[in-house]
XYZ file of C-alpha atoms in Angstrom:
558
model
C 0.000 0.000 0.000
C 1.272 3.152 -1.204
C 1.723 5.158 2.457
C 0.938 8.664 0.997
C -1.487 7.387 -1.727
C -3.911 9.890 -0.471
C -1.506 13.270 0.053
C -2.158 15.547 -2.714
C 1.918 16.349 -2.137
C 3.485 13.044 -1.043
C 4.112 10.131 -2.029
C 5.743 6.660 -2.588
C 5.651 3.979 -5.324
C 4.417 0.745 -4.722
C 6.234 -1.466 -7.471
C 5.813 -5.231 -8.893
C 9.371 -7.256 -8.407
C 10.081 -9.902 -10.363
C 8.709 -12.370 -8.437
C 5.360 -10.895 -8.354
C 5.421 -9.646 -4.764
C 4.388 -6.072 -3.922
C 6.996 -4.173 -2.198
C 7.004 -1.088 -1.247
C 9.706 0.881 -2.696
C 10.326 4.510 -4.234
C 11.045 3.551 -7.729
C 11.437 0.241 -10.232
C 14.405 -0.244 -12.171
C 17.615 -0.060 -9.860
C 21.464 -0.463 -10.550
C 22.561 -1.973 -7.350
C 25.222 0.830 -5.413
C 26.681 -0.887 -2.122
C 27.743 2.531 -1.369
C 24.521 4.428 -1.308
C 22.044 1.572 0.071
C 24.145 0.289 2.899
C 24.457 2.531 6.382
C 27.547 2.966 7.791
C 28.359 0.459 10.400
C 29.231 3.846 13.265
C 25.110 4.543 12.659
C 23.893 1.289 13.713
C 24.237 -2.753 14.025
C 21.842 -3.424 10.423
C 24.659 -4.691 7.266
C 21.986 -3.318 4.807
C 22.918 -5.176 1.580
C 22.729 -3.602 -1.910
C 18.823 -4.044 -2.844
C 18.133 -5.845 -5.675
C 16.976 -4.067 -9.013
C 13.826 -4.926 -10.614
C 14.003 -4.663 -14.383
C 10.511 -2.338 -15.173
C 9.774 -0.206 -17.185
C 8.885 3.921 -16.847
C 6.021 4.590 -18.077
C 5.856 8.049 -19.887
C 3.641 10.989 -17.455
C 2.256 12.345 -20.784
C 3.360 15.539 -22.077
C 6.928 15.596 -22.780
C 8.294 18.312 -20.975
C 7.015 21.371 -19.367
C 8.827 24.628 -18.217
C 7.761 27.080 -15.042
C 7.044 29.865 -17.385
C 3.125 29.500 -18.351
C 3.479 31.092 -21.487
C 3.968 28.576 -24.865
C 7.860 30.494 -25.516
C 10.555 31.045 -23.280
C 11.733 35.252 -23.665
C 14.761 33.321 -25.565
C 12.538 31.744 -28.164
C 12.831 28.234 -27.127
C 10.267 25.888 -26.552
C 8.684 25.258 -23.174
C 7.853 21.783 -24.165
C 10.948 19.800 -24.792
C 11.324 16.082 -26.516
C 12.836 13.422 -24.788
C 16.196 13.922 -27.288
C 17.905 17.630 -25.595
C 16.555 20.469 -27.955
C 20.246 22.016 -27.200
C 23.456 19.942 -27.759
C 25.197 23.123 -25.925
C 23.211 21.207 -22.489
C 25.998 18.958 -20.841
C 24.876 16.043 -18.289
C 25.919 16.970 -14.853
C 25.602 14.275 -11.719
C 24.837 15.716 -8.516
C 28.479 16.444 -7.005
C 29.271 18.768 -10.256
C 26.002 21.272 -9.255
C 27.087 24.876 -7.840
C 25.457 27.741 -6.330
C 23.495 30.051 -8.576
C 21.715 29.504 -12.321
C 22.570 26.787 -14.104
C 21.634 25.264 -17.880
C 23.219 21.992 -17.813
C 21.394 18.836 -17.481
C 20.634 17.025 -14.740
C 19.256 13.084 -14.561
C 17.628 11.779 -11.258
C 15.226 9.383 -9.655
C 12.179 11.002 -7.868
C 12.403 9.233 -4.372
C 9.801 11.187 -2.821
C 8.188 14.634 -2.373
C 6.209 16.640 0.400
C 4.228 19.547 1.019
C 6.887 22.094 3.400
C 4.921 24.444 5.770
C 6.060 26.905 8.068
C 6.089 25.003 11.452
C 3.935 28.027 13.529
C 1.907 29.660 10.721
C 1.750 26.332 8.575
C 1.711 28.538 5.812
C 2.881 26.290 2.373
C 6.760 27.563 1.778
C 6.626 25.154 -1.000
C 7.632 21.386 -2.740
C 10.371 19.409 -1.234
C 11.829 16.667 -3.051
C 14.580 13.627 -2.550
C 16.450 13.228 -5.361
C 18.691 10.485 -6.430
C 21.343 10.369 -9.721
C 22.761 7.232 -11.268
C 26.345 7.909 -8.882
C 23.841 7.058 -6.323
C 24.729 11.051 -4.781
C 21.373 11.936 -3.215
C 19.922 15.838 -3.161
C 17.617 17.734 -1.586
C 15.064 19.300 -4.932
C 12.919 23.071 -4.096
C 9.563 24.034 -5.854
C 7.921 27.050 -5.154
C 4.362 27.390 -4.026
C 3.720 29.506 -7.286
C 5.042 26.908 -9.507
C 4.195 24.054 -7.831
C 0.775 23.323 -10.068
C 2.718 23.709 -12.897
C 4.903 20.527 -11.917
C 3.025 18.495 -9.475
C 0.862 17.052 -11.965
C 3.604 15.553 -13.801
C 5.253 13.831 -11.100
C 5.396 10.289 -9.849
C 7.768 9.658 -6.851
C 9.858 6.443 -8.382
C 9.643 7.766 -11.891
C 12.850 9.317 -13.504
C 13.702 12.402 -15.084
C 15.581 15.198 -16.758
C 16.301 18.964 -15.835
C 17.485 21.517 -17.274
C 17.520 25.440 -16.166
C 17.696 25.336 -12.536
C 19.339 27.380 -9.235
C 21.624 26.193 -7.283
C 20.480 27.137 -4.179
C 21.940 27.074 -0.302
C 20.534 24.111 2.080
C 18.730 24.930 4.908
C 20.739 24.483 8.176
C 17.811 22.960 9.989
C 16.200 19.535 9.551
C 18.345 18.557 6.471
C 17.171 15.174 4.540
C 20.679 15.099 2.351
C 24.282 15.958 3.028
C 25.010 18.345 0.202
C 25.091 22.036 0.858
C 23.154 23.039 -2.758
C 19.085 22.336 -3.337
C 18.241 21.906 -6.822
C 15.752 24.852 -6.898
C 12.923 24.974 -9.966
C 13.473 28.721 -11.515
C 10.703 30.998 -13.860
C 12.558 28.638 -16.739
C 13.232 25.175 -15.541
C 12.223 22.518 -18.076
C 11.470 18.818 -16.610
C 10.801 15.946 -18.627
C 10.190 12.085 -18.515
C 13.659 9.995 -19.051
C 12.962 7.686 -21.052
C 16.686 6.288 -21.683
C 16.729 2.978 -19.809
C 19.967 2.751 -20.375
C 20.775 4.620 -17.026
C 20.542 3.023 -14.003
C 19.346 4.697 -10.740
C 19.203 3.512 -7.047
C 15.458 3.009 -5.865
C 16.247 4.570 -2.663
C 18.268 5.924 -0.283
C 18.381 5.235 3.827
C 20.620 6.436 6.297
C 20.617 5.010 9.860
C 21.049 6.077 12.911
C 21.240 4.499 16.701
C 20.277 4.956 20.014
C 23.772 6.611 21.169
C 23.088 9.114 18.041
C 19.845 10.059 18.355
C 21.106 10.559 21.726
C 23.753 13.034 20.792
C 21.457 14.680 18.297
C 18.356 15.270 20.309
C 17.307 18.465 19.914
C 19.687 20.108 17.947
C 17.100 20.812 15.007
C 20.164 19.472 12.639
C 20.014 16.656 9.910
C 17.179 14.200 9.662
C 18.382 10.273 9.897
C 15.813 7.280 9.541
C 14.990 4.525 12.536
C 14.930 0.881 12.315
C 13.562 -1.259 14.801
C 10.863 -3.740 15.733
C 7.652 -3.128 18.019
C 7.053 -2.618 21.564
C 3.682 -1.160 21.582
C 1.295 0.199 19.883
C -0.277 3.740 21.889
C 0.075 2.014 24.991
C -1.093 -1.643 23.891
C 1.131 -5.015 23.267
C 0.548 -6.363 19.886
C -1.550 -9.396 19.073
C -3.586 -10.938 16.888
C -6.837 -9.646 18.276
C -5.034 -5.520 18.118
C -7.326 -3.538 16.459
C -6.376 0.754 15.464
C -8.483 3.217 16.891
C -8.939 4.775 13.608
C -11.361 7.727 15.246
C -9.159 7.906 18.137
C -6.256 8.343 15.968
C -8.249 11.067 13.713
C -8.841 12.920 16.628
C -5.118 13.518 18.115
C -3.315 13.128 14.826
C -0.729 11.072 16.392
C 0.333 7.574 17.261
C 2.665 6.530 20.044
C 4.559 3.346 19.489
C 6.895 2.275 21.734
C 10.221 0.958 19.570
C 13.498 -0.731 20.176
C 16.706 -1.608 18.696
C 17.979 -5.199 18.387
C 18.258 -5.174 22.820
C 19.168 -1.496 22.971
C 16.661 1.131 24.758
C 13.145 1.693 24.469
C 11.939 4.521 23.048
C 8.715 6.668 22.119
C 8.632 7.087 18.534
C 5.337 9.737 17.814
C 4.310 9.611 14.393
C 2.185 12.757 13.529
C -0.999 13.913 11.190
C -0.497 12.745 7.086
C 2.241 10.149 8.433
C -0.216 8.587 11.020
C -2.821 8.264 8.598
C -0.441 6.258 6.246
C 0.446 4.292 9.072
C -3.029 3.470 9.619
C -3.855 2.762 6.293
C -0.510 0.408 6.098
C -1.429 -1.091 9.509
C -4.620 -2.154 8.506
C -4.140 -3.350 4.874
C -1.564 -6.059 6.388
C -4.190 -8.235 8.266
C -2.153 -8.629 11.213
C 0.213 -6.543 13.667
C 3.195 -6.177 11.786
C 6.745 -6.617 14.019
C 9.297 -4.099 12.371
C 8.896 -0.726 11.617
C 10.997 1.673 9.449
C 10.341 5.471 9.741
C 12.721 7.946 7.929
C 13.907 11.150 8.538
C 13.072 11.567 12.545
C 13.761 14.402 14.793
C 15.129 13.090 18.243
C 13.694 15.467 20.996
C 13.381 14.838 24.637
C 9.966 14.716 26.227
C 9.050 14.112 30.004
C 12.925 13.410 30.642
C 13.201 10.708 27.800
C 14.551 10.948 24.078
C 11.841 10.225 21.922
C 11.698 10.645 18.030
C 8.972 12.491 16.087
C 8.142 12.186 12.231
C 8.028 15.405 10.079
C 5.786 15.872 6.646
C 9.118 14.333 4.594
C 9.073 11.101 6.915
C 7.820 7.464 5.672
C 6.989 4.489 7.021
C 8.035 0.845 6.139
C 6.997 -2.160 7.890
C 8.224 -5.979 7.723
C 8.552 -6.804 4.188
C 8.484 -3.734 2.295
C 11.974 -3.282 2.010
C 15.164 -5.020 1.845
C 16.249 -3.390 5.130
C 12.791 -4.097 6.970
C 12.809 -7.940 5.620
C 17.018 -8.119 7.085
C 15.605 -6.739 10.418
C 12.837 -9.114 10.436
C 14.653 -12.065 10.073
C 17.374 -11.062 12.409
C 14.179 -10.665 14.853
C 12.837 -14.027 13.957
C 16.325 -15.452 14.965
C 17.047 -13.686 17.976
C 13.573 -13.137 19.937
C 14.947 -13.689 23.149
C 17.160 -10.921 22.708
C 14.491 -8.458 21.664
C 12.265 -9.520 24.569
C 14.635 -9.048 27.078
C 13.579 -5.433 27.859
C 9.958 -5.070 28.836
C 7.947 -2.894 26.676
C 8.270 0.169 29.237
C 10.251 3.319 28.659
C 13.942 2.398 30.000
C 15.074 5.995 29.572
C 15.055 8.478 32.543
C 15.661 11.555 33.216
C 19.073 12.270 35.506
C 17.956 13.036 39.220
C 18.612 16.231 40.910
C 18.075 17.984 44.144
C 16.630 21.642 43.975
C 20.206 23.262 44.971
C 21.278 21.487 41.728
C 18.779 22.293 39.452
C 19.243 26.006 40.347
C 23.050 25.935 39.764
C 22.498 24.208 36.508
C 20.513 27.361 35.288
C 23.751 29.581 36.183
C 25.922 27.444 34.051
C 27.039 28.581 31.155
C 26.687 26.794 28.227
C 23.479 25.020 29.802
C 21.159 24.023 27.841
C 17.035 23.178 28.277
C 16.692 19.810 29.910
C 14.855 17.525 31.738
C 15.300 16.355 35.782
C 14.322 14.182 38.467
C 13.656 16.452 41.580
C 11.730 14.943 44.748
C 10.310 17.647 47.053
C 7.962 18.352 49.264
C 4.686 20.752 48.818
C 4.613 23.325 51.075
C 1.972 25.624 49.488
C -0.001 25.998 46.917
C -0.087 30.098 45.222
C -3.844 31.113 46.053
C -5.114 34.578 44.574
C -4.448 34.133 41.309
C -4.912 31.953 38.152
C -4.632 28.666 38.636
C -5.204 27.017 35.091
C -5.179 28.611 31.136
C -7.513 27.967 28.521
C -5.821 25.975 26.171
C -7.447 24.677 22.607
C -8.512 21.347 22.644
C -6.728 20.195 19.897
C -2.857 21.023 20.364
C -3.018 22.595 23.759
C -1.491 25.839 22.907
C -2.992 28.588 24.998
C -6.010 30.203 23.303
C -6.409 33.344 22.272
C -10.065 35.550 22.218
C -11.242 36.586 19.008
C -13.983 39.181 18.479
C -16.448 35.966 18.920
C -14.892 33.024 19.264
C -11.755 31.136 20.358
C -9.100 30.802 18.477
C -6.071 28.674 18.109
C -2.716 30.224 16.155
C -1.041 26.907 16.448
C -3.627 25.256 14.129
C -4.855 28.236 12.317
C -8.164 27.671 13.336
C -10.506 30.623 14.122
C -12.812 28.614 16.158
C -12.219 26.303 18.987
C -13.710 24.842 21.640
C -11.186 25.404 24.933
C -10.384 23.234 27.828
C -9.133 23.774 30.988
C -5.342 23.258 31.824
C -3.369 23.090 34.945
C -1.081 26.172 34.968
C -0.831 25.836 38.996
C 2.522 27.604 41.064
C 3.500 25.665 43.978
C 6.001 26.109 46.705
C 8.161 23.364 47.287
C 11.385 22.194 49.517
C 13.740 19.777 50.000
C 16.247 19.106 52.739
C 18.212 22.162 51.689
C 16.528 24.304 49.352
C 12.755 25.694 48.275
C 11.930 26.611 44.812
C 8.796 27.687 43.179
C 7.233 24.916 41.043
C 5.009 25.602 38.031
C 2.308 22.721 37.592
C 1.424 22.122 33.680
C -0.529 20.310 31.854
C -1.456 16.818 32.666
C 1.531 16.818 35.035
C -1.833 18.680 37.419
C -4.104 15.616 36.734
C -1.112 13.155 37.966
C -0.770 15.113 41.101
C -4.375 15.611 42.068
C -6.203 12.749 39.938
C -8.672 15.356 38.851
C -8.733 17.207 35.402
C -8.704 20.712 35.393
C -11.357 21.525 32.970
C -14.042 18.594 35.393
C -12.893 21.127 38.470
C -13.762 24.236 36.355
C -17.214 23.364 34.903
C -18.084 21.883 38.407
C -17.140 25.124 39.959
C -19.339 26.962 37.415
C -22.233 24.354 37.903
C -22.498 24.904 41.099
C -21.884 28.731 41.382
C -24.367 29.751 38.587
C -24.456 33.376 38.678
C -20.456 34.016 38.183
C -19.752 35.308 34.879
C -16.670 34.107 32.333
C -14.643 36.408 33.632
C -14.968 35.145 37.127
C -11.151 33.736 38.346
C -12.208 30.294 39.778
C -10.584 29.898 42.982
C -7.513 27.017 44.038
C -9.790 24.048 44.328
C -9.787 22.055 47.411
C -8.158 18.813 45.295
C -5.299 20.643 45.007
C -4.856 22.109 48.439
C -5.043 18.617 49.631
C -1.332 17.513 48.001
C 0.022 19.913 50.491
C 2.806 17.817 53.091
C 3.309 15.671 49.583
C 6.283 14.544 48.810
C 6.696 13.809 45.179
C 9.157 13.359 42.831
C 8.463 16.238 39.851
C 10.265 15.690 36.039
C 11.053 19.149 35.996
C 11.863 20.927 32.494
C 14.890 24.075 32.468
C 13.098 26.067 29.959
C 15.144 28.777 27.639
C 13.351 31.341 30.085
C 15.057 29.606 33.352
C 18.656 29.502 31.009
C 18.184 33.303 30.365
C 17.153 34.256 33.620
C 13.814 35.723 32.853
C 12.297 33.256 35.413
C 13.467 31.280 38.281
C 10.233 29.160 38.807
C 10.876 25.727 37.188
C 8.288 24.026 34.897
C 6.832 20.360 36.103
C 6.132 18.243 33.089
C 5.074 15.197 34.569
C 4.650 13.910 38.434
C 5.913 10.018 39.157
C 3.364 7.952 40.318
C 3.458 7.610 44.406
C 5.351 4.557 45.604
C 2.991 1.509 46.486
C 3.565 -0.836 49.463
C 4.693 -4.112 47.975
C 1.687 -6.717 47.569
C 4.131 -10.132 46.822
C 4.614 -9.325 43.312
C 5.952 -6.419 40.932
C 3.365 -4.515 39.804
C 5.644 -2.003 38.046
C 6.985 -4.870 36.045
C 3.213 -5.315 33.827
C 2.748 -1.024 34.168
C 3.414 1.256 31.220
C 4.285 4.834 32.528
C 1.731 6.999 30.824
C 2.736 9.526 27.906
C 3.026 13.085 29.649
C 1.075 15.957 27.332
C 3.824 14.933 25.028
C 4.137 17.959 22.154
C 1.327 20.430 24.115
C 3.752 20.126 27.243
C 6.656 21.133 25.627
C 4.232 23.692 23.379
C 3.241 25.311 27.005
C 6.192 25.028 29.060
C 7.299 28.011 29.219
C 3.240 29.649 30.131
C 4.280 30.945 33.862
C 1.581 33.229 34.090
C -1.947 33.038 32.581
C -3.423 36.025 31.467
C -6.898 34.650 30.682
C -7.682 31.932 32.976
C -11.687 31.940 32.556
C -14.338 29.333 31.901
C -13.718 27.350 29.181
C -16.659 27.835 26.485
C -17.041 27.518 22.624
C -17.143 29.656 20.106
């Protein structure tokens, strides 16, 4: 099953090998390149063999050629639509490697691995195409289309078809969340001409992976740099072990646009692995069209970021997913799982990962260091007070949990562009804490509220409002009683240093999740079958740095 069949901008190729089995791939025809296809050994444990070429042919898109300028000349005379023979012997064949920086007319050859729509990540405003791009020297490149021109091309492409450029710009890469290692994009100018290759003479790699680990996701995380691809096998499935009977919450998934699945390594860490809107509706739709829980998973082009203490990975628009047979490197890992299950079972499907414990002394010297940067601690302390006589929760939108903001009307949401929501009530709670040494002021978030007092904070509000009918919206409910009761606790807090702590703008520290209180034993480990709980995942880290609330009121809809 194709895993963006349905994206208007994305997609994969699903193509017929010569022994009649689907697989999942990015193009047909393939000259095998040990080089390109196989990930270094420093990335990870996988000896990803040279995948094996299936002899199909391209099938023409239709019109031959077609050129970013909409009218039927070029200002030099020359045809827009081009044959499949050059129209200008002056045009040389370039590979990859030989492309600089500014306007070019040469030719250029690829493979279309894959393409996706690129949005700004606050505004989601469409900043245009981005492509992967392969050539036959297996040298793989980052391609740029610009939202204006991007009906003039989109039509013609195929992701797994190949083709031919000519009249392009060399253009810088983007220093954040690369997909390839060369500096220059291939960039689509007013005259670029693309047409079908139909030379099958030239060879081209179907694909291109590149690996990394555990250790260098670690090193990575959150470092907004270049985007490597996971490998593993299964864990869970948002919170659930796989079996035969596992069924997808398709609404459920709809709903939050996300799906946790807990991954591992060969018998390395677990870790959280969210997969996010377009993605998780291909990995639905991939999911389901197997017939049974598949065992290996293959997601490319991750961003490792640390959530609730632990490193998790996050899929982007460019990412994919691949499952056990799809590809050559999914069917190596599944038979390496097949042969070693003891190994992969050794490690209960629970996040392994924690975040480093500190006392409060510590965690305020670590804000004066310099060179510090945001992370995540284990701090247990004692609640001394809770703030009274002022806000005590924000309205957040139900969707993303970014703090809402009033319109003339309605609710509205920036994050998701929407200009009518329906709010809920979060925890935005200060309390005053101590240890054997130190006190600190401790800002409650999120669901990290609901794990401390067991209540939600938008059942507290709308009781409070039920049973004090004649207060207005703008009426400041009052520090419920639930919370007041966790005084004398003493709880261990993950606690986040925000950018804001770093640059001294604030010395109250953010709690992102609170650890579960310890349990008498009963004769048996119950914390051996117990799967810690996702903490509000991206809305915490969305909202951790909301100290104060300015508009703390009922939550309603517009």
């Amino acid at each position: 099953m194709n895993s963006n069949s349905k994206n208007s901008a994305s997609g994969d190729l699903i193509s017929k090998k010569p022994n009649g089995k689907d697989a999942v791939s990015s193009a047909a025809p393939v000259k095998p390149s040990a080089a390109s296809m196989k990930p270094s050994a420093a990335a990870m444990k996988i000896s990803a063999a040279p995948t094996i070429p299936s002899v199909a042919s391209m099938k023409p898109i239709g019109q031959s050629g077609v050129s970013g300028d909409s009218s039927s000349t070029k200002r030099n005379g020359k045809a827009v639509v081009c044959s499949d023979v050059p129209s200008d012997n002056s045009d040389r064949v370039v590979f990859f490697k030989d492309v600089t920086f500014g306007p070019q007319e040469d030719e250029l050859r690829f493979r279309l691995i894959h393409f996706w729509e690129a949005k700004h990540a606050f505004s989601k405003i469409l900043m245009g195409l981005e492509m992967l791009l392969v050539d036959a020297e297996g040298t793989v490149i980052q391609g740029f289309i610009p939202p204006s021109r991007m009906d003039t091309y989109l039509r013609h492409m195929k992701p797994g078809s190949t083709y031919r450029l000519t009249n392009f710009f060399g253009s810088k890469t983007k220093k954040v969340y690369r997909v390839a290692d060369p500096d220059v994009t291939i960039a689509f100018s007013w005259k670029s001409v693309l047409s079908d290759l139909t030379d099958t003479s030239t060879w081209f790699p179907e694909d291109r992976f590149r690996f990394h680990g555990y250790e260098q996701f670690e090193a990575a995380c959150d470092l907004k740099g270049d985007l490597y691809d996971f490998i593993g096998h299964i864990k869970l499935v948002n919170e659930q072990a796989l079996n035969e009977s596992f069924v997808l919450d398709e609404v459920e998934i709809a709903s939050d646009r996300r799906i946790l699945v807990h991954v591992q390594t060969h018998d390395g860490p677990v870790m959280k692995l969210y997969i996010w809107d377009k993605v998780a509706t291909a990995f639905c739709e991939k999911f389901i069209s197997l017939g049974k829980p598949p065992s290996v998973i293959m997601v490319t082009t991750v961003n490792p970021k640390r959530l609730g203490g632990a490193l998790s990975l996050s899929s982007l628009s460019s990412s994919r997913v691949f499952f056990d047979t799809d590809v050559h490197q999914t069917r190596e890992y599944l038979a390496w799982l097949e042969s070693n299950s003891e190994v992969a079972n050794r490690v209960n499907a629970e996040i392994v990962t924690k975040a480093e414990t500190a006392t409060i002394g510590e965690l305020l010297t670590y804000m004066k260091q310099e060179g510090a940067k945001v992370a995540w601690f284990e701090c247990t302390a004692t609640i001394d007070d809770v703030v009274r006589g002022s806000a005590w929760y924000y309205i957040a939108c139900g969707g993303c949990k970014t703090k809402a903001t009033k319109g003339p009307t309605t609710l509205m949401c920036r994050k998701c562009g929407k200009t009518e929501i329906t709010g809920a009530a979060e925890y935005l709670s200060k309390l005053s804490v101590y240890d054997n040494n130190d006190h600190a002021s401790f800002v409650l978030l999120g669901d990290a509220g609901f794990e401390l007092t067991g209540k939600k904070a938008s059942v507290l509000v709308e009781s409070y409002y039920e049973a004090n009918e004649g207060s207005g919206d703008d009426h400041v409910v009052p520090v419920p009683q639930v919370l007041i009761d966790t005084i004398g606790q003493k709880r261990t807090f993950v606690i986040k240093i925000s950018k804001h702590n770093l640059e001294g703008k604030t010395q109250a520290l953010t709690v992102t999740k609170v650890l579960p209180l310890e349990v008498p034993a009963l004769g048996y480990d119950l914390a051996a079958d117990v799967v810690v709980s996702p903490t509000a995942d991206e809305g915490v880290k969305r909202g951790a740095d909301m100290i104060v609330s300015d508009d703390a009121k009922r939550a309603k809809s517009g």
